[in-house]
Every structure is written in C-alpha cells, then in structure tokens.
C-alpha cells in the first residue's frame, strides 16, 4: 500500500534532455521560471509556450505524464483565477450582484493561469528527466562556490542522497510496524482527526527508534569505509560539460534575450 | 608480525542508568592475545555478549583499546595518524545489509570506498568492475540495492570493501540476517576471496557450519579467548563447547555420541562424508 508512493517521478527513456548535464537542467529551470515572471504580454507567453513545447518534444516524455501532474494544482489554479477575475479594478465588462468582472481582471486571470501551468510543467520536465541522484550531484557542483562562505554543500548533498536511499526502506518498515500493530488490535482508520493522530503514536515511536539505530549503523559503516567528508574525495561519475551542454546553455541565453526583447518592444 | 596482532587487549565501557549515573564498568574484551597471519581464514566464535564483535571493531579502529595494543599490518590502531590507512587495509562488513549500503545504485555503492580514498575516476571504474566480478554481482551493477535479496546485498557490501584493496576483511556476523541460501552465497564468495585473492578473512559468526572452512578458530567467552585451534581440534572437544553454550554441527554431535557409546570413530568429524567414511571403515573391519 505504502510502497506505491514514488518520489521525484523519473521517466526512464533515452533522449537528449535526459543526457544533458543536471546542472544545465537546474539552471535552465531557474531561468525559465524567472522568464515567466519577466514577460507580461501575449508574444512573451507564446515564446515561453513554444520553448516549453520544444523541450517536452525533445525529452520524449508523453504529454499525459505532464497533465497528470497538473491535477494536483487544479484547486490552486481555480482560486487564483477567481480572485484575479473578480478583484482586479478597471473597466467593467460584466457585473452581477456585488461582483464585477473587469477587462483587466480577465487579462490578469488568464495570464496567471498560463504562468502557473507553464511553471509547473517546466519544473516537472526537469524532475521527469533527471534522477534524484543526478539532481543532488548537480546541486552539489552548482552550489560548490558557497563553500567559501562555510556552507556545508557536500554534507547537504550527502544527506539528501542518503535520505533518498532510505525512503523505500523506511516505507517498508512503516508497513511492517503497521501490520504488527494491527495484528495486536491497533486501529488506524476509524475515529475523528484527533483520534487518528493519536493512533499514529504506536507507529511513529518504533519507526523513529529504528531510524536512529539505522543511522548509527550507517555512520559506522561509512566511517569504516574511510568516509571523512568532502575533502580529498574523488568522484566516480564526475560532472563534465560536453558540447551539447554548452549548446543548451546557448539556447537558453537566446531564449532569455528574446524574452527581454519582446517585453521592450510591446511595452 | 602477522597482519593482525593484539597484545593484552582490554576494552571497557561504562554502563550508565537512565539519569546518566555510572552503574558500573563492563569489561567486553579481557586480556586477548591473538596473532593472525597474512592469507589466513580465521573464524571467531562465541555466543551473544562474548565480546567477539567488540574485538572485531578494534581491528577496524572503530574502538580503541582501553589497555594493551592492537597492530594492523604493523601499525598501532590507537595512533590517529594511522587511522585511515588501517581502515583501508582492514575492511569491515557488518550484520545488517540494509544499513551499510550508501549508494542508490549497486556500482555507486561499490565506488564509495575508492571515492573516499581519492582514487582517480578511471581507476575507480576498474576497481568497481573487478570487485563486482569477484563476488559474482557484475550483472547487477545497474540495479537499485532495494531490489536485491539479502545475500546479494551482503555480496555488494563485500565488493564495496574489496574495491578499497584491503589486506584483510573482517566480517561481523555477515550471515546472521540471511536465509540459508543467502548464507551459502556469502560464504562461497568469502572463501573464493581467500583462495583466489589471498585476502585474510576474519569471520565472526555463531553458525558452526561456517567455521569448518577456517584454518584457525578462536572461541570467545566473557571477553576472553576460551579455545584456539583448527576446526578439528575445536570440534573434538564437544563437551567444552557445550559448556560455553555453543551448538555443535549435527554431524559432529552424532559422531561424538557414537564415539561415547563405544564406536571407534576419530574425534572432530566435520562433514557427512567423513562420518560415512569412518563408519564404512568400521563395517569393513567387523566383517
């Protein structure tokens, strides 16, 4: 039951986007999100949409995967839409009871919805084409310069990758403890919210104890294999920029310039 | 001097109650003197709490001696300067397979040790391939460790240690959490390493069947070495083993009982074949 949960829904296939350096994908995603907040006209959004469509096409990830991800934000989207629609002052188009829909409101609402959809799709392209491991590696390398100001970049990346490694193990363990407690008459399903929360205590306590024990064991195993932090460490799979990564950076730069130009011309 | 040597090794830890007050001192290892030669296959036996795991952790410099000295390849483990060299030379495999795999892919986990040692990238790949082949896990190199059986996970852990090119491997009850099939897999891999690569093996276990391949056995009890010798010598003292609360393999026990009741069977029978052979010999003599 609990094993169905998958984190960071990676879509396994072989495409140019999959093969790109994770750093390129991280930077591109950030640039893309910024570009969405910079552009403020139809041409800009068309450009952003075209860019996204091109990337999705290149990534070979089926569009229905992206759409499935959208379901989780439908509610948020609706709220943003309604608020923008009714609460933007300006030239009134329709009005009933105390509510007014203005021309500016329609414009704002549509742009807001498009912006949210693009934002989510853009970042899900990244998680769909990059394994969590590559992502942590990319982050470690990208944030590397922060080490100068004493940010423990390597340690954070190591913690993230260990956490990812232990998610399935701890889920399995939760399942086991749950069954063991249910066999002894524990009830996790009935009752109100407070009762349900209380019933989780006999599940969480053993889970935490076991997690600490595992952490202790793992720390010992890591030390016995000469782990001593990020210094003197070499990489089995070092991140090296290839020609396609440089090209991708070029393409992103072009896109950003175009966005800025569009904004200037029409404003 | 051998690869591992201890002299008057004592390890004590302080027991505390829930408020942190000292309740007493437990002597987990008490005046142990052992000498292990390069290329040996050593088994250390003992029931729970006999100090065998504590002793093992001294070889990897996880614990430091309270009194006495431990040398690994001639280096004193209590000197900080030797720490990383000792941990590279004396690899350690632990009991729980899940709690010692760090990587999310088999090959990445095996590469973890060499990465820590600062081995160049190309050599890491070479070492990873070699080690995975040595334990027969090469086909699984792209798998997630979560998809492997217990025995396979333990073999990956062993490969992770071999990739650091150690001179000796300490295995702390590596088969305790495995099913019989997994146990056989792991022991087979360990024996192959000892035979082919001539790595010194120190196997800590409480399964009697696993020690018959060793060329020297230490039996521990209450922190002391209670018995020492070849498996044959150890198993010929069935009564003493029983007094140390250790089980004897069924074949050995049967042979012992037959001997007690008057059959002329040699002491210290370890395998079925040996027992059958000696029974046949008796039958031939009676005819």
CSV table of C-alpha atoms in Angstrom, one decimal, chain B residues 1-214:
chain,number,residue,atom,x,y,z
B,1,UNK,CA,54.5,-10.0,12.9
B,2,UNK,CA,51.2,-11.0,11.3
B,3,UNK,CA,48.6,-8.9,9.6
B,4,UNK,CA,46.6,-8.5,12.9
B,5,UNK,CA,48.1,-8.8,16.3
B,6,UNK,CA,46.8,-7.9,19.7
B,7,UNK,CA,48.7,-7.8,23.0
B,8,UNK,CA,47.0,-7.8,26.3
B,9,UNK,CA,44.0,-6.1,24.7
B,10,UNK,CA,41.4,-4.9,27.2
B,11,UNK,CA,38.2,-2.9,26.3
B,12,UNK,CA,35.9,-1.5,28.9
B,13,UNK,CA,32.8,0.6,28.7
B,14,UNK,CA,30.9,2.4,31.3
B,15,UNK,CA,27.3,1.4,31.9
B,16,UNK,CA,25.0,4.2,32.8
B,17,UNK,CA,21.4,4.2,34.1
B,18,UNK,CA,18.7,6.5,32.6
B,19,UNK,CA,19.9,9.6,34.5
B,20,UNK,CA,23.4,9.1,33.3
B,21,UNK,CA,24.9,7.9,36.6
B,22,UNK,CA,27.6,5.4,36.4
B,23,UNK,CA,26.3,1.9,37.2
B,24,UNK,CA,29.4,0.0,36.7
B,25,UNK,CA,32.1,-0.9,34.2
B,26,UNK,CA,31.8,-3.8,31.8
B,27,UNK,CA,34.9,-5.4,30.5
B,28,UNK,CA,33.9,-6.5,27.0
B,29,UNK,CA,37.3,-7.7,25.9
B,30,UNK,CA,39.6,-9.1,28.6
B,31,UNK,CA,43.3,-9.7,28.0
B,32,UNK,CA,43.2,-11.0,24.5
B,33,UNK,CA,46.4,-12.0,22.7
B,34,UNK,CA,45.9,-13.2,19.1
B,35,UNK,CA,48.1,-13.3,16.1
B,36,UNK,CA,46.7,-13.6,12.6
B,37,UNK,CA,48.9,-14.3,9.6
B,38,UNK,CA,48.5,-12.9,6.1
B,39,UNK,CA,46.3,-15.1,4.0
B,40,UNK,CA,44.7,-16.9,6.9
B,41,UNK,CA,41.0,-17.7,7.1
B,42,UNK,CA,40.1,-17.1,10.8
B,43,UNK,CA,36.8,-17.7,12.4
B,44,UNK,CA,35.8,-16.2,15.7
B,45,UNK,CA,33.1,-17.9,17.6
B,46,UNK,CA,31.1,-17.1,20.7
B,47,UNK,CA,27.6,-16.7,21.9
B,48,UNK,CA,25.9,-13.3,22.3
B,49,UNK,CA,27.8,-10.9,24.5
B,50,UNK,CA,31.0,-12.8,24.4
B,51,UNK,CA,32.9,-9.8,23.1
B,52,UNK,CA,33.5,-11.1,19.6
B,53,UNK,CA,32.0,-8.1,17.8
B,54,UNK,CA,33.8,-5.7,20.1
B,55,UNK,CA,37.1,-7.4,19.3
B,56,UNK,CA,36.3,-7.1,15.6
B,57,UNK,CA,35.7,-3.4,15.9
B,58,UNK,CA,39.2,-2.9,17.3
B,59,UNK,CA,40.7,-4.3,14.0
B,60,UNK,CA,39.0,-1.5,12.0
B,61,UNK,CA,39.9,1.2,14.6
B,62,UNK,CA,36.2,1.8,15.4
B,63,UNK,CA,37.0,1.1,19.0
B,64,UNK,CA,40.4,1.9,20.7
B,65,UNK,CA,41.9,-0.4,23.4
B,66,UNK,CA,41.4,0.7,27.0
B,67,UNK,CA,44.6,-1.2,27.8
B,68,UNK,CA,47.0,-3.1,25.6
B,69,UNK,CA,47.7,-2.7,21.9
B,70,UNK,CA,46.3,-3.8,18.5
B,71,UNK,CA,48.5,-3.7,15.5
B,72,UNK,CA,47.1,-4.0,12.0
B,73,UNK,CA,49.9,-4.6,9.4
B,74,UNK,CA,52.4,-3.4,12.0
B,75,UNK,CA,50.5,-0.1,12.7
B,76,UNK,CA,49.2,0.7,16.1
B,77,UNK,CA,45.5,1.4,15.9
B,78,UNK,CA,45.4,3.9,18.8
B,79,UNK,CA,47.6,6.4,16.8
B,80,UNK,CA,45.4,8.9,14.9
B,81,UNK,CA,47.9,9.2,12.1
B,82,UNK,CA,47.4,5.5,11.2
B,83,UNK,CA,43.6,5.7,11.2
B,84,UNK,CA,42.7,5.9,7.5
B,85,UNK,CA,45.5,3.5,6.4
B,86,UNK,CA,44.2,0.9,8.9
B,87,UNK,CA,40.6,1.4,7.8
B,88,UNK,CA,41.7,0.9,4.1
B,89,UNK,CA,43.8,-2.2,4.9
B,90,UNK,CA,41.2,-3.8,7.2
B,91,UNK,CA,37.8,-3.6,5.6
B,92,UNK,CA,34.7,-4.4,7.6
B,93,UNK,CA,31.4,-5.9,6.7
B,94,UNK,CA,28.5,-5.6,9.1
B,95,UNK,CA,25.5,-7.6,10.0
B,96,UNK,CA,22.6,-5.7,8.6
B,97,UNK,CA,22.8,-5.5,4.8
B,98,UNK,CA,20.4,-2.5,4.5
B,99,UNK,CA,22.3,-0.3,6.9
B,100,UNK,CA,25.7,-0.4,5.2
B,101,UNK,CA,24.8,0.3,1.6
B,102,UNK,CA,25.1,4.0,0.9
B,103,UNK,CA,24.7,4.2,-2.9
B,104,UNK,CA,21.4,4.2,-4.7
B,105,UNK,CA,22.8,2.0,-7.5
B,106,UNK,CA,25.0,-1.1,-6.8
B,107,UNK,CA,28.0,0.3,-8.7
B,108,UNK,CA,27.9,3.6,-7.0
B,109,UNK,CA,27.9,1.9,-3.6
B,110,UNK,CA,31.0,-0.2,-4.5
B,111,UNK,CA,32.6,3.0,-5.7
B,112,UNK,CA,32.0,4.8,-2.4
B,113,UNK,CA,35.2,3.5,-0.7
B,114,UNK,CA,37.6,4.3,-3.5
B,115,UNK,CA,36.0,7.7,-3.8
B,116,UNK,CA,36.8,8.4,-0.2
B,117,UNK,CA,40.4,7.2,-0.7
B,118,UNK,CA,40.8,9.8,-3.5
B,119,UNK,CA,41.3,7.2,-6.3
B,120,UNK,CA,41.2,8.7,-9.8
B,121,UNK,CA,37.9,8.3,-11.7
B,122,UNK,CA,39.1,5.8,-14.3
B,123,UNK,CA,40.7,3.5,-11.7
B,124,UNK,CA,37.5,3.7,-9.6
B,125,UNK,CA,35.6,2.1,-12.5
B,126,UNK,CA,38.2,-0.5,-13.0
B,127,UNK,CA,38.2,-1.4,-9.3
B,128,UNK,CA,34.3,-1.5,-9.2
B,129,UNK,CA,34.2,-3.9,-12.1
B,130,UNK,CA,36.8,-6.1,-10.7
B,131,UNK,CA,35.2,-6.3,-7.2
B,132,UNK,CA,31.7,-6.9,-8.6
B,133,UNK,CA,33.1,-9.7,-10.7
B,134,UNK,CA,34.9,-11.2,-7.7
B,135,UNK,CA,31.7,-11.6,-5.8
B,136,UNK,CA,29.6,-12.6,-8.8
B,137,UNK,CA,27.4,-9.4,-8.8
B,138,UNK,CA,28.6,-7.8,-12.0
B,139,UNK,CA,25.3,-8.4,-13.8
B,140,UNK,CA,23.5,-6.4,-11.1
B,141,UNK,CA,25.7,-3.3,-11.3
B,142,UNK,CA,22.9,-1.0,-12.5
B,143,UNK,CA,20.3,-2.3,-10.0
B,144,UNK,CA,19.0,-0.5,-7.1
B,145,UNK,CA,20.1,-2.2,-3.8
B,146,UNK,CA,16.5,-2.3,-2.7
B,147,UNK,CA,15.7,-4.8,-5.5
B,148,UNK,CA,18.3,-7.3,-4.3
B,149,UNK,CA,18.0,-10.3,-1.9
B,150,UNK,CA,19.8,-10.2,1.5
B,151,UNK,CA,22.6,-12.5,0.3
B,152,UNK,CA,23.1,-10.3,-2.8
B,153,UNK,CA,23.2,-7.2,-0.7
B,154,UNK,CA,25.8,-8.7,1.5
B,155,UNK,CA,27.9,-9.6,-1.5
B,156,UNK,CA,27.6,-6.0,-2.7
B,157,UNK,CA,28.9,-4.9,0.7
B,158,UNK,CA,31.8,-7.3,0.4
B,159,UNK,CA,32.5,-5.9,-3.1
B,160,UNK,CA,32.5,-2.4,-1.6
B,161,UNK,CA,35.2,-3.4,0.8
B,162,UNK,CA,37.3,-5.3,-1.8
B,163,UNK,CA,37.3,-2.2,-4.0
B,164,UNK,CA,39.4,-0.5,-1.4
B,165,UNK,CA,42.1,-3.2,-1.9
B,166,UNK,CA,42.3,-4.3,1.7
B,167,UNK,CA,44.7,-6.8,3.0
B,168,UNK,CA,42.2,-8.3,5.4
B,169,UNK,CA,38.4,-8.3,5.7
B,170,UNK,CA,36.6,-8.5,9.0
B,171,UNK,CA,33.1,-9.9,8.6
B,172,UNK,CA,30.9,-9.2,11.7
B,173,UNK,CA,28.1,-11.9,11.6
B,174,UNK,CA,27.5,-11.2,7.9
B,175,UNK,CA,25.0,-14.0,7.6
B,176,UNK,CA,23.0,-13.5,10.8
B,177,UNK,CA,20.1,-11.9,9.0
B,178,UNK,CA,20.1,-14.1,5.9
B,179,UNK,CA,18.2,-17.2,4.8
B,180,UNK,CA,20.2,-20.5,4.2
B,181,UNK,CA,20.6,-19.7,0.5
B,182,UNK,CA,21.9,-16.2,1.2
B,183,UNK,CA,24.3,-17.6,3.8
B,184,UNK,CA,25.7,-20.1,1.4
B,185,UNK,CA,26.2,-17.4,-1.3
B,186,UNK,CA,28.1,-15.1,1.1
B,187,UNK,CA,30.3,-17.9,2.5
B,188,UNK,CA,31.1,-19.1,-1.0
B,189,UNK,CA,32.1,-15.5,-2.0
B,190,UNK,CA,34.3,-15.1,1.1
B,191,UNK,CA,36.0,-18.5,0.6
B,192,UNK,CA,36.8,-17.5,-3.0
B,193,UNK,CA,38.3,-14.3,-1.9
B,194,UNK,CA,40.5,-16.1,0.5
B,195,UNK,CA,41.6,-18.8,-2.1
B,196,UNK,CA,42.0,-16.6,-5.2
B,197,UNK,CA,42.9,-13.2,-4.0
B,198,UNK,CA,44.6,-14.4,-0.8
B,199,UNK,CA,42.9,-11.8,1.4
B,200,UNK,CA,43.0,-12.5,5.1
B,201,UNK,CA,39.5,-13.3,6.3
B,202,UNK,CA,38.3,-12.8,9.8
B,203,UNK,CA,34.8,-14.3,10.0
B,204,UNK,CA,32.8,-13.7,13.2
B,205,UNK,CA,29.8,-15.9,13.4
B,206,UNK,CA,27.7,-18.2,15.6
B,207,UNK,CA,26.9,-20.6,12.9
B,208,UNK,CA,29.1,-23.6,13.4
B,209,UNK,CA,28.7,-24.8,9.8
B,210,UNK,CA,30.6,-21.7,8.6
B,211,UNK,CA,33.7,-22.3,10.5
B,212,UNK,CA,34.7,-25.6,9.1
B,213,UNK,CA,36.5,-23.8,6.2
B,214,UNK,CA,38.7,-21.8,8.5
